[in-house]
């Protein structure tokens, strides 16, 4: 399968990885939109949020706990941060392997564009 995030998960192409365990990987976004812009992905290929199943419930909970850990370890937990998952084209999804954007280190606007 020609999926760029599967290739990053398998270390077939490089990324600036900041966290890894058996289920997930976190790395810096190649085109950061904030002082901190990290992507957290499951190692398992899931194309969009709509493909999640009952079997993925623990995985998604785990991803949010990894995000908590990164927020504390990287020092933006106190100030706050935003977690974004774009689902399909109209929301702006361009890579069809689910990824949780963590954005931090600047004031965020609302509503998002
Ligand atoms: P989306 O638009 O699908 O929500 O987000 C995709 C994100 O992946 C974008 O923020 C983009 O900059 C990032 N991205 C795309 N290709 C690569 C890559 O090869 N390496 C890294 N580190 N980030 C990527
Ligand atoms: Zn994939």
Short mmCIF file of C-alpha atoms and ligand atoms in Angstrom, two decimals:
data_model
loop_
_atom_site.label_atom_id
_atom_site.label_comp_id
_atom_site.label_asym_id
_atom_site.label_seq_id
_atom_site.Cartn_x
_atom_site.Cartn_y
_atom_site.Cartn_z
CA UNK A 1 0.00 0.00 0.00
CA UNK A 2 1.29 3.42 -0.92
CA UNK A 3 0.72 5.25 2.36
CA UNK A 4 3.27 7.79 3.50
CA UNK A 5 2.44 7.40 7.21
CA UNK A 6 2.67 3.59 7.00
CA UNK A 7 6.12 4.13 5.47
CA UNK A 8 7.08 6.46 8.35
CA UNK A 9 5.76 3.89 10.86
CA UNK A 10 7.90 1.18 9.21
CA UNK A 11 10.93 3.55 9.10
CA UNK A 12 11.02 3.29 5.32
CA UNK A 13 11.09 7.07 5.09
CA UNK A 14 12.53 9.38 7.76
CA UNK A 15 10.63 11.54 10.22
CA UNK A 16 11.58 13.48 13.32
CA UNK A 17 10.16 10.95 15.79
CA UNK A 18 9.59 12.05 19.37
CA UNK A 19 7.64 9.12 20.81
CA UNK A 20 7.08 5.50 19.86
CA UNK A 21 5.56 2.41 21.41
CA UNK A 22 4.10 -0.80 20.02
CA UNK A 23 0.84 0.88 18.93
CA UNK A 24 1.62 4.51 18.02
CA UNK A 25 4.22 6.90 16.71
CA UNK A 26 4.53 10.68 17.24
CA UNK A 27 6.66 12.90 15.01
CA UNK A 28 7.01 16.54 14.04
CA UNK A 29 4.85 17.76 11.17
CA UNK A 30 6.97 18.55 8.09
CA UNK A 31 5.11 21.86 7.60
CA UNK A 32 4.48 23.16 11.14
CA UNK A 33 1.55 25.52 11.72
CA UNK A 34 2.53 26.39 15.31
CA UNK A 35 5.72 26.34 17.44
CA UNK A 36 4.74 22.78 18.35
CA UNK A 37 3.04 20.79 15.60
CA UNK A 38 3.19 17.07 16.26
CA UNK A 39 1.35 14.23 14.55
CA UNK A 40 0.34 11.14 16.50
CA UNK A 41 -0.55 8.15 14.35
CA UNK A 42 -1.53 4.55 14.98
CA UNK A 43 1.01 2.15 13.48
CA UNK A 44 -1.97 0.24 12.09
CA UNK A 45 -3.34 1.71 8.86
CA UNK A 46 -6.78 3.32 9.32
CA UNK A 47 -7.74 5.63 6.45
CA UNK A 48 -10.18 8.01 8.15
CA UNK A 49 -12.06 8.35 11.43
CA UNK A 50 -15.00 6.71 9.67
CA UNK A 51 -13.08 3.43 9.44
CA UNK A 52 -12.73 3.12 13.22
CA UNK A 53 -14.33 -0.01 14.70
CA UNK A 54 -15.09 -1.37 18.17
CA UNK A 55 -11.63 -2.98 18.08
CA UNK A 56 -10.02 0.47 17.97
CA UNK A 57 -11.55 1.85 21.17
CA UNK A 58 -8.48 1.13 23.32
CA UNK A 59 -6.18 2.46 20.61
CA UNK A 60 -7.95 5.82 20.48
CA UNK A 61 -7.92 6.13 24.27
CA UNK A 62 -4.24 5.27 24.23
CA UNK A 63 -3.54 7.99 21.66
CA UNK A 64 -5.10 10.63 23.94
CA UNK A 65 -2.99 9.44 26.88
CA UNK A 66 0.14 9.67 24.71
CA UNK A 67 -0.93 13.22 23.81
CA UNK A 68 -1.22 14.04 27.55
CA UNK A 69 2.26 12.68 28.14
CA UNK A 70 3.75 14.67 25.26
CA UNK A 71 2.01 17.86 26.47
CA UNK A 72 3.60 17.43 29.89
CA UNK A 73 7.01 16.27 28.67
CA UNK A 74 7.33 19.01 26.04
CA UNK A 75 6.08 21.72 28.40
CA UNK A 76 2.87 23.01 26.84
CA UNK A 77 0.40 21.28 29.16
CA UNK A 78 0.00 24.34 31.38
CA UNK A 79 -0.60 26.86 28.58
CA UNK A 80 -2.85 24.56 26.61
CA UNK A 81 -2.94 23.01 23.19
CA UNK A 82 -5.28 21.90 20.46
CA UNK A 83 -5.88 18.39 19.09
CA UNK A 84 -7.30 18.21 15.57
CA UNK A 85 -8.27 15.27 13.38
CA UNK A 86 -9.43 16.17 9.89
CA UNK A 87 -11.86 13.66 8.40
CA UNK A 88 -12.04 13.56 4.59
CA UNK A 89 -11.52 16.20 1.94
CA UNK A 90 -13.86 18.97 3.02
CA UNK A 91 -12.29 19.05 6.48
CA UNK A 92 -8.82 19.27 4.94
CA UNK A 93 -7.58 15.69 5.26
CA UNK A 94 -4.72 15.19 2.80
CA UNK A 95 -3.06 12.05 4.21
CA UNK A 96 -5.44 9.12 4.40
CA UNK A 97 -3.97 7.41 7.46
CA UNK A 98 -5.53 8.88 10.59
CA UNK A 99 -3.37 11.34 12.47
CA UNK A 100 -3.98 13.50 15.51
CA UNK A 101 -2.47 16.97 15.09
CA UNK A 102 -1.19 18.50 18.34
CA UNK A 103 -0.81 22.26 17.98
CA UNK A 104 0.69 24.37 20.75
CA UNK A 105 2.86 27.33 21.59
CA UNK A 106 0.74 30.16 20.24
CA UNK A 107 -2.71 31.71 20.66
CA UNK A 108 -5.29 29.81 18.59
CA UNK A 109 -8.23 31.35 16.80
CA UNK A 110 -11.77 30.01 16.85
CA UNK A 111 -13.57 29.03 14.71
CA UNK A 112 -10.80 27.34 12.76
CA UNK A 113 -10.59 28.14 9.05
P1 LIG B 1 -4.08 16.59 7.07
O1 LIG B 1 -4.14 17.73 6.10
O2 LIG B 1 -4.27 15.25 6.37
O3 LIG B 1 -4.94 16.72 8.29
O4 LIG B 1 -2.61 16.61 7.65
C1 LIG B 1 -1.54 16.02 7.01
C2 LIG B 1 -0.30 16.59 7.67
O5 LIG B 1 0.80 15.75 7.38
C3 LIG B 1 0.05 17.99 7.19
O6 LIG B 1 0.10 18.88 8.29
C4 LIG B 1 1.42 17.79 6.51
O7 LIG B 1 2.27 18.89 6.71
C5 LIG B 1 1.93 16.52 7.16
N1 LIG B 1 2.80 15.71 6.33
C6 LIG B 1 2.54 15.33 5.04
N2 LIG B 1 3.54 14.57 4.58
C7 LIG B 1 4.44 14.46 5.61
C8 LIG B 1 5.70 13.80 5.73
O8 LIG B 1 6.20 13.13 4.82
N3 LIG B 1 6.33 13.92 6.93
C9 LIG B 1 5.82 14.63 7.96
N4 LIG B 1 6.53 14.68 9.10
N5 LIG B 1 4.63 15.28 7.88
C10 LIG B 1 3.96 15.19 6.71
ZN1 LIG B 2 -1.12 4.02 6.34
#
